[in-house]
Amino acid sequence: MVVAGDALIREGQQVLANTYARYPLVLVRGKGATVWDSAGREYLDCVAGLAVCNLGHCHPKVVAVIEQQARELIHCSNFYYIAPQIELARRLCAHSFGDRVFFCNSGAEATEAAIKLARKYATERFGKERYEIIAMENSFHGRTMGALSATGQERFHQGFHPLLPGFRHVPFDDVEAVADAINKKTCAVLVEPIQGEGGVKVPAPDYLKKLRALCDQTETLLIYDEVQVGMGRTGTLFAYEQFDAPPDIMTLAKSLANGIPIGALVATDAVAQAFTPGTHASTFGGNPLATAVGCCVVDTLLEDGILEHCREIGSYLHEGLVLLKDRYPFITAVRGQGLISACELAFSGKKIVERCMDKGVLINCTADTVLRFLPPLIVTQGEIDRLLATLDGIFAEQ
């Protein structure tokens, strides 16, 4: 593997918490779908900060808004009304099922807010015994204790027991399993419309519709975690639009401000009313800088043809991956929607990630055997060709 910035890497190994198995690479600059390391070498970035930089690195509109807002007001307390916060909430509600928005700083915080809101709503309506949440196996919802408890992967739980009680996990894409699990204690069902960290698992076309009907029938809230797949990643502003099944609560983060930390909970008015002053809060949530950038991101996605481009280039990438699967029998599956794509291998994908890095392409491996591709939504066909050619060359070595 190419090593750049050796001294800085050694210092990082000494002073940073050991929470990431970092690659020996120091990234110092980005533009569009390209990043550069400390040695000046360029890379095609098909990670995009893990589905964060949907508009690409240093998008000129984003940079301009950051510069302008930083000169005006970066932070103030939520004791006062914040204009960009209201503007972003209005945009999110206007283009979704929702009526009200709570802002925070990350996907995990948004999950925590969703858990609290669901339990508060159910307690007030049905009584305090209705607190359980059904989540999915192989799901991922964050690292804080509530979000971790909702996450359906034991490897993330190790060393952190006891977890928060009140969570049950059932197989993903199995409506009958959810129906069997719902009981008088159930307040909500929590699901990713497409599982990201769990291996880019796309459910059956009618899965979310059936969940919606089941939740309506049992007076159970339906919560979508759109932290990774929201904000245009699947080719529509929100992934649930692909399935025509709106939730009661939705969580957003990652790409909502294209790299500026932000999280959001979007909810119907009937559910959101359960939050009253003092029941939940966030010091930095909805700060002027993050929400001003969020407004820019929403407007750019909707006005610059990016969603259509995502659908078109996503189909092109998918077709290219299918051709590779036909050529190499160790590729066992190709999955995805829009520009969240993956190919599953018959062996660990970690060495493939390293070889791609050597050749100037950054990709990600999840669930050990799944190569995940999350390029910026502004990625070009030529850049996708480069990704596919790089994969082809490396697969030929296997």
XYZ file of C-alpha atoms in Angstrom:
398
model
C 0.000 0.000 0.000
C 1.097 3.571 -0.680
C 2.029 5.388 2.543
C 1.870 9.183 2.675
C 2.531 11.487 5.620
C 4.421 8.924 7.710
C 5.264 11.325 10.553
C 1.685 12.557 10.870
C 0.390 8.992 10.831
C 2.763 8.021 13.637
C 1.622 11.015 15.678
C -2.015 10.142 15.035
C -1.402 6.621 16.287
C -0.128 8.123 19.542
C -2.738 10.799 20.242
C -6.015 9.588 18.688
C -8.429 7.177 20.355
C -8.090 3.754 18.765
C -11.642 3.577 17.412
C -10.851 3.246 13.689
C -8.662 0.773 11.815
C -7.317 3.627 9.711
C -5.547 3.190 6.395
C -2.077 4.787 6.184
C -3.347 7.696 4.145
C -3.545 11.405 5.007
C -6.155 13.206 2.908
C -5.601 16.955 2.695
C -7.740 18.292 -0.156
C -10.839 17.451 -2.181
C -12.736 18.682 -5.217
C -15.781 16.997 -6.687
C -15.227 13.237 -6.581
C -11.441 13.573 -6.239
C -9.295 13.790 -3.109
C -5.549 14.287 -2.707
C -3.199 12.926 -0.054
C -0.307 14.663 1.684
C 2.089 13.431 -1.012
C 0.007 15.019 -3.766
C -1.405 11.772 -5.141
C -5.011 11.926 -6.305
C -7.764 9.381 -5.672
C -11.246 8.805 -7.017
C -13.362 8.940 -3.869
C -16.123 6.325 -3.925
C -16.588 6.555 -0.155
C -17.539 10.247 0.069
C -17.046 10.315 3.821
C -19.417 7.317 4.052
C -22.283 8.827 2.068
C -21.721 12.318 3.474
C -20.370 14.429 0.597
C -23.274 13.834 -1.782
C -22.543 17.079 -3.639
C -18.868 16.220 -3.813
C -15.971 17.817 -2.000
C -15.874 21.611 -1.737
C -18.945 22.200 -3.893
C -18.788 25.914 -4.772
C -22.329 26.630 -3.559
C -21.632 24.927 -0.226
C -18.336 26.773 0.202
C -20.028 30.101 -0.540
C -22.763 29.502 2.041
C -20.222 28.451 4.681
C -18.193 31.613 4.065
C -21.239 33.882 4.163
C -22.853 32.320 7.241
C -19.543 32.223 9.140
C -19.348 36.001 8.744
C -22.883 36.496 10.073
C -23.678 34.020 12.871
C -22.157 30.608 13.550
C -23.972 29.631 16.737
C -26.608 30.851 19.126
C -28.855 29.137 21.642
C -32.116 27.457 20.759
C -33.651 29.748 23.361
C -34.113 31.980 20.313
C -35.488 31.450 16.807
C -32.807 30.761 14.195
C -33.671 31.780 10.636
C -31.714 29.110 8.683
C -33.052 26.435 11.048
C -36.627 27.417 10.271
C -35.847 27.579 6.553
C -34.343 24.078 6.527
C -37.235 22.649 8.550
C -39.661 24.213 6.072
C -37.823 22.624 3.157
C -37.695 19.174 4.746
C -41.391 19.252 5.590
C -42.393 20.616 2.180
C -40.690 17.732 0.401
C -41.586 14.888 2.770
C -44.415 13.397 4.805
C -43.381 15.449 7.842
C -44.756 18.465 9.667
C -42.101 19.189 12.304
C -38.332 18.792 12.624
C -35.959 18.378 15.564
C -32.316 19.143 14.770
C -29.270 17.551 16.363
C -25.692 16.790 15.289
C -25.429 13.209 14.021
C -27.258 10.095 12.959
C -26.856 8.492 16.365
C -28.390 11.551 18.025
C -31.267 11.458 15.561
C -31.853 7.805 16.466
C -31.849 8.665 20.169
C -34.405 11.391 19.504
C -36.580 8.950 17.553
C -36.462 6.416 20.390
C -37.430 9.055 22.941
C -40.203 10.489 20.786
C -41.714 7.081 20.027
C -41.720 6.095 23.696
C -43.066 9.458 24.838
C -45.870 9.353 22.277
C -46.833 5.779 23.139
C -46.656 6.387 26.889
C -48.983 9.365 26.672
C -51.429 7.606 24.362
C -51.394 4.011 25.615
C -49.557 3.918 28.940
C -46.010 3.401 30.173
C -46.028 -0.357 29.477
C -45.904 0.351 25.726
C -42.204 1.022 25.176
C -40.696 -1.780 23.067
C -39.223 -1.127 19.638
C -38.844 -3.788 16.971
C -35.686 -3.336 14.898
C -34.045 -5.483 12.244
C -31.235 -7.992 12.297
C -28.049 -6.700 10.630
C -29.261 -3.126 11.034
C -27.082 -0.203 12.076
C -28.394 2.887 13.850
C -25.407 4.417 15.648
C -22.916 4.016 18.486
C -24.584 5.737 21.455
C -26.283 3.390 23.908
C -29.831 3.731 22.643
C -28.811 3.604 18.987
C -26.452 0.726 19.739
C -29.255 -1.186 21.444
C -31.396 -0.708 18.350
C -28.581 -1.956 16.113
C -29.069 -5.600 15.164
C -25.421 -6.671 14.984
C -23.874 -8.392 17.979
C -20.322 -7.448 16.954
C -21.092 -3.834 17.804
C -22.560 -4.820 21.184
C -19.532 -6.668 22.527
C -18.161 -5.094 25.693
C -21.067 -2.687 26.175
C -23.660 -4.789 27.984
C -26.126 -4.306 29.536
C -27.774 -2.578 26.613
C -30.872 -0.427 26.836
C -33.855 -2.746 27.400
C -36.918 -2.751 25.202
C -35.558 -3.769 21.795
C -36.408 -6.877 19.808
C -34.753 -7.840 16.536
C -36.313 -9.733 13.646
C -35.097 -10.596 10.125
C -35.008 -7.750 7.605
C -37.435 -7.906 4.668
C -39.763 -10.267 6.554
C -43.129 -8.689 7.324
C -44.460 -11.847 8.952
C -41.595 -11.792 11.447
C -42.537 -8.244 12.405
C -46.210 -9.208 12.692
C -45.328 -12.104 14.978
C -43.153 -9.850 17.157
C -45.648 -7.020 17.664
C -47.483 -7.249 20.972
C -49.166 -4.999 23.522
C -45.765 -3.613 24.568
C -44.711 -2.532 21.069
C -44.580 1.202 20.411
C -42.630 1.337 17.138
C -40.940 -0.491 14.289
C -37.524 0.884 13.293
C -36.109 0.044 9.866
C -33.623 1.253 7.270
C -35.393 1.395 3.882
C -32.154 -0.054 2.507
C -29.660 -1.584 4.911
C -26.297 0.107 4.429
C -23.787 -1.126 6.988
C -25.518 -4.503 6.943
C -24.419 -5.108 3.351
C -26.513 -2.843 1.087
C -29.627 -4.992 1.369
C -32.563 -3.788 -0.742
C -35.935 -5.188 0.397
C -38.770 -6.479 -1.751
C -40.686 -3.654 -3.490
C -43.760 -4.125 -1.274
C -41.912 -4.607 2.047
C -42.289 -1.072 3.382
C -45.887 -0.810 2.148
C -46.752 -3.952 4.073
C -44.956 -2.626 7.150
C -46.928 0.611 6.838
C -50.215 -1.303 6.683
C -49.213 -3.510 9.618
C -48.249 -0.518 11.746
C -51.514 1.238 10.923
C -53.455 -1.877 11.855
C -51.683 -2.262 15.219
C -51.358 1.463 16.070
C -47.595 1.134 15.990
C -45.294 3.940 14.870
C -43.129 3.346 11.803
C -39.638 4.878 11.950
C -37.281 5.058 8.977
C -33.551 5.486 9.452
C -32.523 7.420 6.328
C -29.187 8.568 7.718
C -27.229 6.826 4.950
C -29.779 6.500 2.156
C -31.551 9.851 2.444
C -30.779 13.174 0.743
C -30.732 11.869 -2.809
C -28.517 8.824 -2.405
C -31.070 6.449 -3.991
C -32.150 8.861 -6.738
C -35.059 10.439 -4.870
C -34.705 12.979 -2.090
C -35.722 10.343 0.453
C -35.376 6.598 -0.034
C -38.914 5.845 1.177
C -40.222 7.565 -1.959
C -38.913 4.569 -3.921
C -41.393 2.396 -2.008
C -44.368 4.785 -1.694
C -44.752 4.123 2.026
C -44.303 7.178 4.273
C -43.283 6.717 7.930
C -44.371 8.520 11.084
C -40.790 9.438 12.000
C -37.656 9.689 9.865
C -34.027 10.263 10.841
C -31.503 12.112 8.679
C -27.851 13.116 9.075
C -24.658 12.443 7.080
C -25.180 14.287 3.768
C -27.806 16.752 5.006
C -25.106 19.446 5.227
C -22.497 17.808 2.956
C -19.910 17.394 5.716
C -20.936 19.968 8.311
C -22.179 17.928 11.311
C -25.969 17.822 11.496
C -28.772 15.404 12.283
C -32.524 15.703 12.008
C -35.691 13.964 13.099
C -38.710 14.584 10.875
C -42.146 13.622 12.209
C -45.841 14.077 11.643
C -47.467 16.754 13.745
C -49.548 14.222 15.686
C -46.425 12.361 16.805
C -44.154 15.386 17.231
C -46.596 16.941 19.712
C -45.286 14.460 22.294
C -42.138 16.592 22.546
C -42.731 19.600 24.784
C -40.263 22.144 26.225
C -37.712 20.345 28.380
C -38.420 16.815 27.108
C -35.555 16.864 24.600
C -32.909 19.315 23.416
C -29.566 19.788 21.683
C -27.148 22.649 22.344
C -25.645 22.656 18.865
C -28.628 21.145 17.054
C -29.930 23.375 14.277
C -27.130 25.917 14.596
C -27.077 28.659 11.943
C -24.006 27.354 10.101
C -25.151 23.747 9.707
C -28.727 24.603 8.778
C -27.714 27.282 6.279
C -25.608 24.666 4.513
C -28.493 22.201 4.787
C -30.747 24.644 2.931
C -28.117 24.896 0.207
C -27.868 21.113 -0.065
C -31.629 20.607 -0.401
C -31.944 23.381 -2.980
C -28.999 22.116 -5.016
C -30.278 18.543 -5.044
C -33.705 19.658 -6.227
C -32.712 22.383 -8.679
C -29.530 21.186 -10.392
C -30.748 17.896 -11.885
C -28.687 15.877 -9.440
C -31.416 13.392 -8.521
C -31.996 12.497 -12.166
C -28.239 12.218 -12.693
C -28.001 9.935 -9.660
C -30.632 7.614 -11.085
C -28.958 7.503 -14.493
C -25.373 7.094 -13.336
C -26.497 4.665 -10.625
C -28.046 2.434 -13.279
C -24.840 2.690 -15.301
C -22.768 1.613 -12.290
C -25.149 -1.244 -11.515
C -24.980 -2.519 -15.091
C -21.194 -2.383 -14.972
C -21.087 -4.350 -11.738
C -23.432 -6.965 -13.206
C -21.044 -7.390 -16.146
C -18.196 -7.947 -13.692
C -20.316 -10.516 -11.857
C -20.865 -12.368 -15.126
C -17.107 -12.403 -15.666
C -15.954 -13.369 -12.174
C -17.776 -16.233 -10.403
C -16.515 -15.162 -6.969
C -18.858 -12.153 -7.160
C -21.953 -13.709 -5.633
C -24.369 -10.756 -5.783
C -24.774 -7.187 -6.997
C -27.163 -4.934 -5.058
C -28.105 -1.319 -4.724
C -30.327 1.596 -5.619
C -29.147 4.840 -7.156
C -25.610 5.508 -5.960
C -25.499 3.145 -3.015
C -24.201 0.017 -4.717
C -22.398 -3.138 -3.699
C -21.007 -6.397 -4.924
C -20.711 -9.319 -2.546
C -17.688 -11.588 -2.782
C -17.087 -15.203 -1.855
C -14.150 -14.027 0.277
C -13.173 -11.046 2.431
C -13.091 -7.801 0.500
C -10.488 -6.039 2.635
C -7.549 -6.818 0.325
C -9.571 -5.569 -2.643
C -10.042 -2.236 -0.854
C -6.280 -1.980 -0.324
C -5.487 -2.826 -3.943
C -7.987 -0.219 -5.135
C -6.286 2.337 -2.921
C -2.935 1.430 -4.452
C -4.472 2.167 -7.852
C -5.953 5.491 -6.763
C -9.551 4.513 -6.056
C -11.142 4.636 -2.596
C -13.919 2.148 -1.838
C -15.317 0.582 1.314
C -15.852 -2.957 2.578
C -18.724 -3.719 4.932
C -19.939 -6.973 6.476
C -16.468 -8.366 5.581
C -17.399 -9.608 2.095
C -19.370 -6.703 0.623
C -17.656 -4.012 -1.437
C -19.715 -0.847 -1.005
C -19.625 2.059 -3.447
C -20.839 5.476 -2.265
C -19.471 8.063 -4.702
C -20.684 11.663 -4.651
C -23.919 12.073 -6.562
C -22.123 14.382 -9.009
C -19.750 11.600 -10.101
C -19.289 11.423 -13.878
C -19.645 8.473 -16.228
C -15.923 8.687 -16.901
C -15.198 8.375 -13.202
C -17.494 5.356 -12.945
C -15.641 3.848 -15.905
C -12.402 4.340 -13.977
C -13.886 2.583 -10.928
C -15.120 -0.350 -13.005
C -11.835 -0.671 -14.905
C -9.900 -0.652 -11.637
C -12.120 -3.362 -10.176
C -11.827 -5.400 -13.362
C -8.049 -5.289 -13.232
C -7.904 -6.260 -9.576
C -10.489 -9.024 -9.926
C -8.434 -10.461 -12.784
C -5.549 -10.893 -10.336
C -7.600 -13.091 -8.007
